[in-house]
Amino acid sequence: MSLRAAAAIFLKRLRFPASHAFYASRGSANAFPLSCSGKLKLSHWYQTGTYGSRMNLRDPCLWIVISGNIAMVLGTGANTVFAEDPTNEASPDDDLIGLRKVEDGSVVSNTHTAKWRVFTDEAREFFIKGQLDAAEKLFLAALQEAKEGFGQRDPHVASSCNNLAELYRIKKDFDKAEPLYLEAIDILQEAFGPDDIRVGAAAHNLGQFYLGQRKLEEARVSYERALKIKRRVLGYGHSECADTMYHLGVVLYLQGKESDAEAIIQDSIKLLEEGGEGESFVCIRRLRYLSQIYLKSHRLAEAEMVQRKILHILELSKGWNSLDTAVAAESLALTLQASGNLKDSKELLERCLNARKTLLPDDHIQIGANLLRLAQVAMLDSSQHKKLDVERAKAELDIAKDHAHNSIRIARRYLDKVLKQNDRLKKHGAPGNSRREAQATLLILMQSLSTLSSVEAAKQELLETQERNSNLKAKEPLLECIRAYKEFVTNKSIPDNTEIKNEYHSCLKLAQNLLGNKGLPEAELIES
């Protein structure tokens, strides 16, 4: 068997089926694109079963069973993967016998190696349960058994070093993690040479470690080394090369090298497509990142093209009976809105709403967020028609008002449910896991109130009236937005964040313009 073929088989064993999306899945409570004051924002939080970038420790993508001559991991994204027993020919009975060596001097099995396997498996189970301290003790014990059973410089020790390093990375104990990553690479280089594919895999892991800390130059060097080895051993077009290319592209983008980043990410996507993985989750994730690059540089036409491609893939693979498809469609709708294509944007958002109502409870916050987006589009549509078709403009404002009211109702109810659930968890000594969910819901509530105020002000302008009641209709939602911030953030029930704070200051400024300083509570006057 050729070196390239052997390496390809080795790396193929590291791969996990790319079917676990990090965005909406199976009706879970996923987040949604958020924006302030109707402007397009890129704070998309897609994560199975939760909001934000919190890791789901029960996601099977985190665990990769490795067989072959050595245990090593290929890190992908921010996921954690641990190595298992690197031997692939030892039988269960080997654990019961004493020290045995084969002709090349390598260890087959002994008491220490048996303990190493047990400790590694048990540590991984504790990690899945979130019991990191117990997992750490067992990984430390596994490392010691590996050294005693296989030898201080055996590749099995490199595997244990990598496992422990991954644990420390998750615990953010970076000072302990880095030397273990480096020791793993050093052992592998000594055992197999500096250009071995296992060294490349370990270098990729080290790059992931540095990227997580935003040590961008160190991450770039590690990924470039990994890519060089992979290309030499596997060939330029291998999917594992595409994986490292993508991560390298992310680093280059964060370093401000946008054109280089765009080119290498496009190449990584092309390699996946040529390899028959163009409809995989991995490819969709990279397409989504590419679209975000285009959006941030205001290249809306290119972003739209990529987002349409994502939506087409999901429509074919999952249909509209999927939150994944709804999330992709909503992202495209927001881009179309920013481009001024309100008709197509509205049609997509309405289709998203119908899908979510089928898949989710009536009071789910995703439905509230969807209604908010529809209210914002209706307002923009009204603004476009107010000079040529006043009746159409009025009708759109009525639609916007109805959507905003429903979004506010859902957000209030959902926020109350989330906070009660968190309180119950605290009473039982369990940590509350709904902080991001509560923050996202509060932001939707505040944005919906702000939108309702804008609708009332637009109606007042359209009707050319200055009646007192009309003024109050525009002012009251802003005051309610301010009260919501004070109620849920000032008393510390929901942690503040930049988006919530920006929305609060936006409502405060609009209220000042409408009410003047005399109409605002003293606390707001001092803060403003």
Short mmCIF file of C-alpha atoms in Angstrom, two decimals:
data_model
loop_
_atom_site.label_atom_id
_atom_site.label_comp_id
_atom_site.label_asym_id
_atom_site.label_seq_id
_atom_site.Cartn_x
_atom_site.Cartn_y
_atom_site.Cartn_z
CA MET A 1 0.00 0.00 0.00
CA SER A 2 1.37 3.45 -0.93
CA LEU A 3 2.07 6.08 1.72
CA ARG A 4 -0.60 8.33 0.26
CA ALA A 5 -3.23 5.59 0.28
CA ALA A 6 -2.38 4.60 3.85
CA ALA A 7 -2.56 8.19 5.00
CA ALA A 8 -5.86 8.72 3.25
CA ILE A 9 -7.32 5.64 4.97
CA PHE A 10 -6.00 6.89 8.31
CA LEU A 11 -7.60 10.28 7.90
CA LYS A 12 -10.81 8.82 6.55
CA ARG A 13 -11.17 6.98 9.84
CA LEU A 14 -11.01 10.30 11.60
CA ARG A 15 -13.96 11.69 9.73
CA PHE A 16 -17.44 11.70 11.21
CA PRO A 17 -20.61 11.78 9.12
CA ALA A 18 -21.27 15.43 8.34
CA SER A 19 -24.91 15.37 9.33
CA HIS A 20 -24.96 17.34 12.57
CA ALA A 21 -25.75 20.96 11.86
CA PHE A 22 -24.62 23.65 14.25
CA TYR A 23 -27.70 25.67 13.40
CA ALA A 24 -31.38 24.85 13.81
CA SER A 25 -32.19 21.17 14.02
CA ARG A 26 -35.20 19.01 14.84
CA GLY A 27 -37.33 21.77 16.21
CA SER A 28 -34.82 22.91 18.82
CA ALA A 29 -34.89 26.35 20.36
CA ASN A 30 -32.40 27.99 18.11
CA ALA A 31 -31.55 31.60 17.84
CA PHE A 32 -32.17 33.83 14.92
CA PRO A 33 -30.66 36.79 13.16
CA LEU A 34 -30.96 39.89 15.32
CA SER A 35 -30.87 43.48 14.17
CA CYS A 36 -31.27 46.88 15.76
CA SER A 37 -33.54 49.54 14.31
CA GLY A 38 -34.26 47.46 11.25
CA LYS A 39 -30.64 47.41 10.06
CA LEU A 40 -29.03 44.24 8.87
CA LYS A 41 -26.86 42.68 11.55
CA LEU A 42 -24.64 39.63 11.40
CA SER A 43 -25.06 38.34 14.93
CA HIS A 44 -26.42 34.97 13.80
CA TRP A 45 -26.41 32.42 16.60
CA TYR A 46 -26.95 28.92 15.32
CA GLN A 47 -26.40 26.07 17.74
CA THR A 48 -28.27 22.81 18.19
CA GLY A 49 -30.58 23.06 21.13
CA THR A 50 -29.46 26.47 22.39
CA TYR A 51 -28.47 30.01 21.60
CA GLY A 52 -25.02 31.36 20.81
CA SER A 53 -21.80 29.40 20.57
CA ARG A 54 -22.19 27.26 23.68
CA MET A 55 -20.93 23.73 23.08
CA ASN A 56 -23.38 20.85 23.13
CA LEU A 57 -21.42 18.16 24.96
CA ARG A 58 -23.80 15.44 23.82
CA ASP A 59 -23.25 16.13 20.14
CA PRO A 60 -21.75 12.94 18.68
CA CYS A 61 -19.63 15.15 16.40
CA LEU A 62 -17.42 15.70 19.44
CA TRP A 63 -16.25 12.11 19.57
CA ILE A 64 -14.17 10.37 16.95
CA VAL A 65 -13.10 6.76 17.29
CA ILE A 66 -9.62 6.31 15.93
CA SER A 67 -8.03 3.13 14.69
CA GLY A 68 -4.77 2.57 12.91
CA ASN A 69 -1.18 2.90 14.03
CA ILE A 70 -1.57 5.97 16.23
CA ALA A 71 -4.30 7.91 17.97
CA MET A 72 -4.52 11.49 16.83
CA VAL A 73 -7.29 13.95 16.25
CA LEU A 74 -8.25 16.22 13.42
CA GLY A 75 -9.85 19.27 14.99
CA THR A 76 -12.72 20.83 13.11
CA GLY A 77 -14.18 24.15 14.10
CA ALA A 78 -14.51 24.58 17.83
CA ASN A 79 -15.49 20.98 18.47
CA THR A 80 -13.66 18.80 20.92
CA VAL A 81 -12.46 15.39 19.82
CA PHE A 82 -10.59 12.84 21.89
CA ALA A 83 -8.40 9.99 20.77
CA GLU A 84 -9.10 6.42 21.70
CA ASP A 85 -7.00 3.25 21.59
CA PRO A 86 -4.59 3.60 18.66
CA THR A 87 -4.17 -0.13 18.16
CA ASN A 88 -6.51 -1.80 15.73
CA GLU A 89 -5.43 -5.41 15.95
CA ALA A 90 -5.39 -6.15 19.69
CA SER A 91 -8.17 -8.43 20.89
CA PRO A 92 -10.02 -7.98 24.21
CA ASP A 93 -8.01 -10.88 25.65
CA ASP A 94 -4.77 -8.95 25.16
CA ASP A 95 -5.66 -6.83 28.20
CA LEU A 96 -5.45 -9.92 30.43
CA ILE A 97 -1.94 -10.96 29.54
CA GLY A 98 1.35 -9.59 30.75
CA LEU A 99 3.88 -7.51 28.87
CA ARG A 100 4.30 -8.66 25.30
CA LYS A 101 6.51 -7.23 22.59
CA VAL A 102 6.59 -7.87 18.88
CA GLU A 103 9.73 -8.04 16.74
CA ASP A 104 10.00 -4.27 16.26
CA GLY A 105 9.96 -3.78 20.04
CA SER A 106 6.52 -2.16 20.25
CA VAL A 107 4.22 -2.98 23.16
CA VAL A 108 1.15 -5.08 22.44
CA SER A 109 -0.54 -5.05 25.84
CA ASN A 110 0.08 -5.06 29.58
CA THR A 111 -1.66 -4.02 32.78
CA HIS A 112 -0.85 -0.36 32.26
CA THR A 113 -2.16 -0.32 28.70
CA ALA A 114 -5.39 -1.97 29.85
CA LYS A 115 -5.81 0.72 32.51
CA TRP A 116 -5.02 3.39 29.92
CA ARG A 117 -7.92 2.23 27.78
CA VAL A 118 -10.32 2.10 30.74
CA PHE A 119 -9.30 5.50 32.12
CA THR A 120 -9.58 7.12 28.69
CA ASP A 121 -13.08 5.73 28.12
CA GLU A 122 -14.28 6.71 31.59
CA ALA A 123 -12.79 10.20 31.26
CA ARG A 124 -14.63 10.73 28.03
CA GLU A 125 -17.92 9.68 29.64
CA PHE A 126 -17.43 12.17 32.47
CA PHE A 127 -16.65 14.85 29.92
CA ILE A 128 -19.90 14.15 28.08
CA LYS A 129 -21.77 14.65 31.35
CA GLY A 130 -19.99 17.96 31.93
CA GLN A 131 -18.08 16.62 34.96
CA LEU A 132 -14.79 18.14 33.89
CA ASP A 133 -12.92 17.76 37.17
CA ALA A 134 -13.58 14.01 37.26
CA ALA A 135 -12.62 13.76 33.60
CA GLU A 136 -9.37 15.61 34.27
CA LYS A 137 -8.32 13.18 37.01
CA LEU A 138 -8.92 10.21 34.73
CA PHE A 139 -7.13 11.77 31.75
CA LEU A 140 -4.16 12.48 34.01
CA ALA A 141 -4.24 8.86 35.18
CA ALA A 142 -4.49 7.67 31.56
CA LEU A 143 -1.44 9.74 30.65
CA GLN A 144 0.55 8.17 33.47
CA GLU A 145 -0.52 4.66 32.48
CA ALA A 146 0.39 5.37 28.84
CA LYS A 147 3.90 6.39 29.88
CA GLU A 148 4.37 3.31 32.05
CA GLY A 149 2.73 0.89 29.64
CA PHE A 150 4.02 2.11 26.28
CA GLY A 151 7.06 4.17 27.19
CA GLN A 152 7.69 7.86 27.76
CA ARG A 153 8.04 8.72 24.06
CA ASP A 154 5.45 6.38 22.59
CA PRO A 155 2.77 7.78 20.26
CA HIS A 156 0.12 6.57 22.72
CA VAL A 157 1.51 9.16 25.12
CA ALA A 158 1.02 11.78 22.42
CA SER A 159 -2.62 10.68 22.21
CA SER A 160 -3.06 11.10 25.97
CA CYS A 161 -1.34 14.48 25.88
CA ASN A 162 -3.73 15.62 23.17
CA ASN A 163 -6.79 14.40 25.12
CA LEU A 164 -5.72 16.23 28.25
CA ALA A 165 -4.87 19.34 26.25
CA GLU A 166 -8.35 19.35 24.72
CA LEU A 167 -9.88 19.15 28.20
CA TYR A 168 -7.77 22.07 29.43
CA ARG A 169 -8.75 24.04 26.33
CA ILE A 170 -12.43 23.61 27.18
CA LYS A 171 -11.73 24.61 30.80
CA LYS A 172 -9.82 27.63 29.45
CA ASP A 173 -6.75 26.52 31.36
CA PHE A 174 -4.60 27.50 28.41
CA ASP A 175 -1.26 27.52 30.23
CA LYS A 176 -1.63 23.81 30.94
CA ALA A 177 -2.99 22.96 27.50
CA GLU A 178 -0.30 24.45 25.27
CA PRO A 179 2.71 22.43 26.52
CA LEU A 180 0.68 19.23 26.14
CA TYR A 181 -0.16 20.03 22.52
CA LEU A 182 3.51 20.77 21.85
CA GLU A 183 4.65 17.59 23.59
CA ALA A 184 2.25 15.54 21.46
CA ILE A 185 3.71 17.04 18.29
CA ASP A 186 7.27 16.53 19.52
CA ILE A 187 6.66 12.84 20.25
CA LEU A 188 5.01 12.26 16.88
CA GLN A 189 7.84 14.00 15.02
CA GLU A 190 10.36 11.83 16.85
CA ALA A 191 8.41 8.66 16.10
CA PHE A 192 7.38 9.27 12.49
CA GLY A 193 9.33 12.25 11.16
CA PRO A 194 8.37 15.92 10.71
CA ASP A 195 6.36 15.38 7.53
CA ASP A 196 4.17 12.53 8.73
CA ILE A 197 0.41 12.95 8.34
CA ARG A 198 -0.07 12.46 12.10
CA VAL A 199 2.17 15.45 12.73
CA GLY A 200 -0.01 17.39 10.31
CA ALA A 201 -3.14 16.40 12.23
CA ALA A 202 -1.53 17.47 15.51
CA ALA A 203 -0.44 20.79 13.98
CA HIS A 204 -4.04 21.37 12.90
CA ASN A 205 -5.17 20.79 16.50
CA LEU A 206 -2.59 23.26 17.75
CA GLY A 207 -3.85 25.80 15.23
CA GLN A 208 -7.37 25.31 16.55
CA PHE A 209 -6.08 25.91 20.09
CA TYR A 210 -4.42 29.17 19.07
CA LEU A 211 -7.41 30.30 17.02
CA GLY A 212 -9.68 29.85 20.02
CA GLN A 213 -7.52 32.32 21.94
CA ARG A 214 -7.23 34.69 18.97
CA LYS A 215 -3.47 34.12 18.81
CA LEU A 216 -3.79 34.57 15.10
CA GLU A 217 -0.18 34.52 13.97
CA GLU A 218 0.55 31.33 15.91
CA ALA A 219 -2.63 29.80 14.48
CA ARG A 220 -1.62 30.80 10.94
CA VAL A 221 1.80 29.17 11.28
CA SER A 222 0.29 25.95 12.67
CA TYR A 223 -2.39 25.69 9.97
CA GLU A 224 0.10 26.42 7.19
CA ARG A 225 2.36 23.67 8.48
CA ALA A 226 -0.56 21.25 8.68
CA LEU A 227 -1.69 22.15 5.15
CA LYS A 228 1.80 21.69 3.73
CA ILE A 229 2.04 18.18 5.20
CA LYS A 230 -1.46 17.17 4.14
CA ARG A 231 -0.94 18.34 0.56
CA ARG A 232 2.34 16.48 0.31
CA VAL A 233 0.98 13.21 1.69
CA LEU A 234 -2.67 13.23 0.61
CA GLY A 235 -2.62 15.39 -2.48
CA TYR A 236 -3.98 18.89 -3.08
CA GLY A 237 -7.57 17.84 -3.67
CA HIS A 238 -8.14 15.81 -0.51
CA SER A 239 -11.02 16.87 1.74
CA GLU A 240 -8.67 17.02 4.74
CA CYS A 241 -6.68 19.67 2.89
CA ALA A 242 -9.95 21.54 2.38
CA ASP A 243 -10.58 21.40 6.13
CA THR A 244 -7.27 23.01 7.05
CA MET A 245 -7.60 25.49 4.17
CA TYR A 246 -10.91 26.68 5.57
CA HIS A 247 -9.52 27.22 9.06
CA LEU A 248 -6.51 28.99 7.63
CA GLY A 249 -8.90 31.20 5.67
CA VAL A 250 -10.73 32.14 8.88
CA VAL A 251 -7.43 33.13 10.49
CA LEU A 252 -6.42 35.22 7.47
CA TYR A 253 -9.80 36.97 7.52
CA LEU A 254 -9.44 37.80 11.21
CA GLN A 255 -5.98 39.16 10.43
CA GLY A 256 -7.52 41.55 7.94
CA LYS A 257 -6.24 39.72 4.85
CA GLU A 258 -9.69 39.59 3.28
CA SER A 259 -8.80 38.82 -0.34
CA ASP A 260 -6.46 35.97 0.65
CA ALA A 261 -9.05 34.62 3.07
CA GLU A 262 -11.83 34.74 0.50
CA ALA A 263 -9.73 32.93 -2.10
CA ILE A 264 -8.66 30.08 0.18
CA ILE A 265 -12.16 29.60 1.63
CA GLN A 266 -13.58 29.49 -1.92
CA ASP A 267 -10.96 26.86 -2.81
CA SER A 268 -11.87 24.78 0.25
CA ILE A 269 -15.54 24.86 -0.79
CA LYS A 270 -14.63 23.92 -4.36
CA LEU A 271 -12.64 20.92 -3.16
CA LEU A 272 -15.62 19.68 -1.15
CA GLU A 273 -17.95 20.11 -4.09
CA GLU A 274 -15.58 18.29 -6.43
CA GLY A 275 -15.34 15.49 -3.86
CA GLY A 276 -19.10 15.02 -3.75
CA GLU A 277 -19.56 16.82 -0.41
CA GLY A 278 -21.17 19.97 -1.80
CA GLU A 279 -24.42 19.29 0.08
CA SER A 280 -22.80 18.35 3.40
CA PHE A 281 -23.16 20.31 6.60
CA VAL A 282 -19.45 21.13 6.46
CA CYS A 283 -19.83 22.73 3.03
CA ILE A 284 -22.94 24.65 4.08
CA ARG A 285 -21.09 26.02 7.11
CA ARG A 286 -18.28 27.28 4.89
CA LEU A 287 -20.71 28.80 2.42
CA ARG A 288 -22.41 30.60 5.28
CA TYR A 289 -19.10 32.01 6.52
CA LEU A 290 -18.28 33.17 2.98
CA SER A 291 -21.64 34.94 2.78
CA GLN A 292 -20.88 36.73 6.05
CA ILE A 293 -17.59 37.95 4.59
CA TYR A 294 -19.52 39.41 1.66
CA LEU A 295 -22.13 40.99 3.92
CA LYS A 296 -19.59 42.64 6.16
CA SER A 297 -17.94 44.20 3.11
CA HIS A 298 -21.39 45.27 1.76
CA ARG A 299 -21.16 42.99 -1.27
CA LEU A 300 -24.84 42.17 -1.11
CA ALA A 301 -25.20 40.67 -4.58
CA GLU A 302 -22.46 38.12 -3.91
CA ALA A 303 -23.87 37.35 -0.46
CA GLU A 304 -27.30 36.81 -1.99
CA MET A 305 -25.91 34.38 -4.56
CA VAL A 306 -24.23 32.27 -1.86
CA GLN A 307 -27.29 32.35 0.39
CA ARG A 308 -29.54 31.26 -2.46
CA LYS A 309 -27.19 28.34 -3.01
CA ILE A 310 -27.44 27.36 0.67
CA LEU A 311 -31.22 27.58 0.60
CA HIS A 312 -31.41 25.50 -2.60
CA ILE A 313 -29.30 22.76 -1.00
CA LEU A 314 -31.48 22.64 2.11
CA GLU A 315 -34.74 22.77 0.15
CA LEU A 316 -33.64 19.70 -1.80
CA SER A 317 -32.21 17.79 1.16
CA LYS A 318 -34.66 18.69 3.95
CA GLY A 319 -37.57 20.54 2.44
CA TRP A 320 -39.53 23.21 4.28
CA ASN A 321 -40.46 20.88 7.10
CA SER A 322 -37.16 21.85 8.73
CA LEU A 323 -35.95 24.73 10.86
CA ASP A 324 -32.62 24.53 9.05
CA THR A 325 -34.36 25.61 5.85
CA ALA A 326 -36.26 28.37 7.66
CA VAL A 327 -33.04 29.77 9.14
CA ALA A 328 -31.35 29.80 5.72
CA ALA A 329 -34.39 31.45 4.13
CA GLU A 330 -34.52 34.11 6.84
CA SER A 331 -30.86 34.98 6.30
CA LEU A 332 -31.52 35.40 2.59
CA ALA A 333 -34.63 37.49 3.32
CA LEU A 334 -32.60 39.91 5.45
CA THR A 335 -30.05 40.31 2.65
CA LEU A 336 -32.84 40.93 0.13
CA GLN A 337 -34.29 43.51 2.52
CA ALA A 338 -30.94 45.28 2.71
CA SER A 339 -30.80 45.23 -1.11
CA GLY A 340 -34.23 46.84 -1.37
CA ASN A 341 -35.96 43.73 -2.73
CA LEU A 342 -38.86 43.92 -0.29
CA LYS A 343 -41.29 41.76 -2.28
CA ASP A 344 -39.08 38.65 -2.30
CA SER A 345 -37.96 39.33 1.26
CA LYS A 346 -41.55 39.43 2.50
CA GLU A 347 -42.48 36.25 0.61
CA LEU A 348 -39.56 34.37 2.15
CA LEU A 349 -40.31 35.63 5.67
CA GLU A 350 -43.95 34.62 5.34
CA ARG A 351 -42.87 31.17 4.23
CA CYS A 352 -40.49 30.98 7.20
CA LEU A 353 -43.33 31.96 9.52
CA ASN A 354 -45.61 29.24 8.15
CA ALA A 355 -42.84 26.64 8.56
CA ARG A 356 -42.10 27.71 12.14
CA LYS A 357 -45.77 27.70 13.11
CA THR A 358 -45.94 24.11 11.90
CA LEU A 359 -42.78 23.02 13.72
CA LEU A 360 -42.82 25.10 16.91
CA PRO A 361 -45.27 26.01 19.71
CA ASP A 362 -47.37 29.10 19.05
CA ASP A 363 -45.52 31.16 21.69
CA HIS A 364 -41.97 30.21 20.62
CA ILE A 365 -39.60 33.16 20.41
CA GLN A 366 -38.50 32.22 16.89
CA ILE A 367 -42.06 32.97 15.78
CA GLY A 368 -41.89 36.31 17.62
CA ALA A 369 -38.62 37.15 15.90
CA ASN A 370 -40.07 36.19 12.51
CA LEU A 371 -43.04 38.49 13.12
CA LEU A 372 -40.66 41.32 14.01
CA ARG A 373 -38.84 40.89 10.69
CA LEU A 374 -42.16 40.97 8.84
CA ALA A 375 -43.15 44.15 10.70
CA GLN A 376 -39.89 45.81 9.67
CA VAL A 377 -40.35 44.83 6.01
CA ALA A 378 -43.95 46.11 6.05
CA MET A 379 -42.73 49.45 7.41
CA LEU A 380 -40.16 49.74 4.63
CA ASP A 381 -42.81 48.80 2.09
CA SER A 382 -45.09 51.52 3.47
CA SER A 383 -42.32 54.08 3.19
CA GLN A 384 -41.80 53.19 -0.48
CA HIS A 385 -45.51 53.70 -1.30
CA LYS A 386 -46.46 56.68 0.87
CA LYS A 387 -46.07 59.23 -1.93
CA LEU A 388 -47.73 57.29 -4.74
CA ASP A 389 -50.26 55.06 -2.98
CA VAL A 390 -51.33 56.37 0.43
CA GLU A 391 -53.91 53.62 0.98
CA ARG A 392 -51.32 50.92 0.30
CA ALA A 393 -48.96 52.66 2.71
CA LYS A 394 -51.63 52.75 5.42
CA ALA A 395 -52.44 49.08 4.90
CA GLU A 396 -48.77 48.12 5.24
CA LEU A 397 -48.50 50.10 8.50
CA ASP A 398 -51.55 48.27 9.86
CA ILE A 399 -49.88 44.96 8.98
CA ALA A 400 -46.66 46.10 10.64
CA LYS A 401 -48.54 47.16 13.77
CA ASP A 402 -50.29 43.81 14.03
CA HIS A 403 -47.02 41.88 13.62
CA ALA A 404 -45.23 44.07 16.20
CA HIS A 405 -48.01 43.60 18.77
CA ASN A 406 -47.89 39.82 18.33
CA SER A 407 -44.10 39.79 18.56
CA ILE A 408 -44.26 41.79 21.83
CA ARG A 409 -46.87 39.42 23.27
CA ILE A 410 -44.81 36.33 22.41
CA ALA A 411 -41.55 37.83 23.67
CA ARG A 412 -43.04 38.80 27.04
CA ARG A 413 -44.53 35.35 27.55
CA TYR A 414 -41.40 33.53 26.45
CA LEU A 415 -39.15 35.72 28.58
CA ASP A 416 -41.25 34.97 31.64
CA LYS A 417 -41.05 31.24 30.91
CA VAL A 418 -37.27 31.31 30.44
CA LEU A 419 -36.64 33.21 33.67
CA LYS A 420 -38.94 30.92 35.68
CA GLN A 421 -37.13 27.90 34.31
CA ASN A 422 -33.80 29.42 35.26
CA ASP A 423 -35.03 30.12 38.79
CA ARG A 424 -36.15 26.50 39.19
CA LEU A 425 -32.72 25.27 38.13
CA LYS A 426 -31.01 27.56 40.62
CA LYS A 427 -33.24 26.36 43.45
CA HIS A 428 -32.16 22.79 42.75
CA GLY A 429 -28.51 23.76 42.63
CA ALA A 430 -28.26 23.30 38.89
CA PRO A 431 -26.67 26.01 36.78
CA GLY A 432 -29.02 28.04 34.59
CA ASN A 433 -28.32 27.44 30.91
CA SER A 434 -30.70 30.01 29.45
CA ARG A 435 -28.72 33.24 29.76
CA ARG A 436 -28.25 33.69 26.04
CA GLU A 437 -31.82 32.65 25.40
CA ALA A 438 -33.05 35.30 27.85
CA GLN A 439 -30.78 37.95 26.31
CA ALA A 440 -32.00 37.15 22.79
CA THR A 441 -35.63 37.24 23.91
CA LEU A 442 -35.21 40.57 25.72
CA LEU A 443 -33.59 42.03 22.62
CA ILE A 444 -36.53 40.88 20.48
CA LEU A 445 -38.93 42.46 22.98
CA MET A 446 -37.07 45.79 22.93
CA GLN A 447 -36.76 45.81 19.14
CA SER A 448 -40.46 45.02 18.75
CA LEU A 449 -41.40 47.90 21.07
CA SER A 450 -39.11 50.25 19.15
CA THR A 451 -40.63 49.08 15.87
CA LEU A 452 -44.15 49.62 17.20
CA SER A 453 -43.21 53.19 18.14
CA SER A 454 -41.87 53.77 14.63
CA VAL A 455 -45.09 52.40 13.14
CA GLU A 456 -47.20 54.79 15.21
CA ALA A 457 -44.96 57.74 14.30
CA ALA A 458 -45.17 56.81 10.61
CA LYS A 459 -48.97 56.61 10.80
CA GLN A 460 -49.05 60.02 12.45
CA GLU A 461 -46.89 61.47 9.68
CA LEU A 462 -48.94 59.78 6.97
CA LEU A 463 -52.19 61.10 8.39
CA GLU A 464 -50.57 64.51 8.96
CA THR A 465 -52.02 64.75 12.46
CA GLN A 466 -50.52 66.11 15.64
CA GLU A 467 -53.25 64.89 17.97
CA ARG A 468 -52.20 64.22 21.55
CA ASN A 469 -53.42 60.61 21.46
CA SER A 470 -51.33 59.96 18.35
CA ASN A 471 -48.22 61.26 20.09
CA LEU A 472 -48.84 59.05 23.09
CA LYS A 473 -49.18 55.98 20.88
CA ALA A 474 -45.66 56.56 19.58
CA LYS A 475 -44.15 57.45 22.96
CA GLU A 476 -45.53 54.69 25.15
CA PRO A 477 -43.70 51.77 23.45
CA LEU A 478 -40.39 53.62 23.91
CA LEU A 479 -41.03 54.17 27.60
CA GLU A 480 -41.97 50.51 27.89
CA CYS A 481 -38.72 49.56 26.15
CA ILE A 482 -36.79 51.62 28.72
CA ARG A 483 -38.75 50.03 31.58
CA ALA A 484 -38.03 46.55 30.23
CA TYR A 485 -34.30 47.27 30.23
CA LYS A 486 -34.48 48.56 33.81
CA GLU A 487 -36.58 45.61 34.95
CA PHE A 488 -34.56 42.81 33.44
CA VAL A 489 -31.01 44.20 33.22
CA THR A 490 -30.59 46.71 36.03
CA ASN A 491 -31.79 44.18 38.61
CA LYS A 492 -29.30 41.66 37.14
CA SER A 493 -31.82 38.97 36.22
CA ILE A 494 -30.48 39.14 32.64
CA PRO A 495 -26.84 40.05 31.96
CA ASP A 496 -26.31 43.07 29.74
CA ASN A 497 -24.62 42.85 26.36
CA THR A 498 -23.68 45.27 23.59
CA GLU A 499 -26.79 44.72 21.46
CA ILE A 500 -29.19 45.12 24.38
CA LYS A 501 -27.39 48.23 25.57
CA ASN A 502 -27.40 49.74 22.07
CA GLU A 503 -31.12 49.09 21.72
CA TYR A 504 -31.75 50.70 25.10
CA HIS A 505 -29.82 53.84 24.15
CA SER A 506 -31.64 53.96 20.81
CA CYS A 507 -35.04 53.86 22.57
CA LEU A 508 -33.81 56.45 25.06
CA LYS A 509 -32.72 58.84 22.33
CA LEU A 510 -35.99 58.47 20.42
CA ALA A 511 -37.97 59.05 23.62
CA GLN A 512 -36.01 62.22 24.30
CA ASN A 513 -36.77 63.49 20.81
CA LEU A 514 -40.48 62.86 21.29
CA LEU A 515 -40.91 63.78 24.96
CA GLY A 516 -38.07 66.14 25.71
CA ASN A 517 -36.23 65.91 29.03
CA LYS A 518 -39.38 66.75 30.99
CA GLY A 519 -41.08 63.57 29.91
CA LEU A 520 -38.30 61.21 30.96
CA PRO A 521 -37.77 59.73 34.42
CA GLU A 522 -34.94 61.24 36.43
CA ALA A 523 -32.77 58.12 36.16
CA GLU A 524 -32.85 58.29 32.36
CA LEU A 525 -32.02 62.01 32.41
CA ILE A 526 -28.91 61.38 34.48
CA GLU A 527 -27.80 58.49 32.26
CA SER A 528 -28.46 60.35 29.02
#
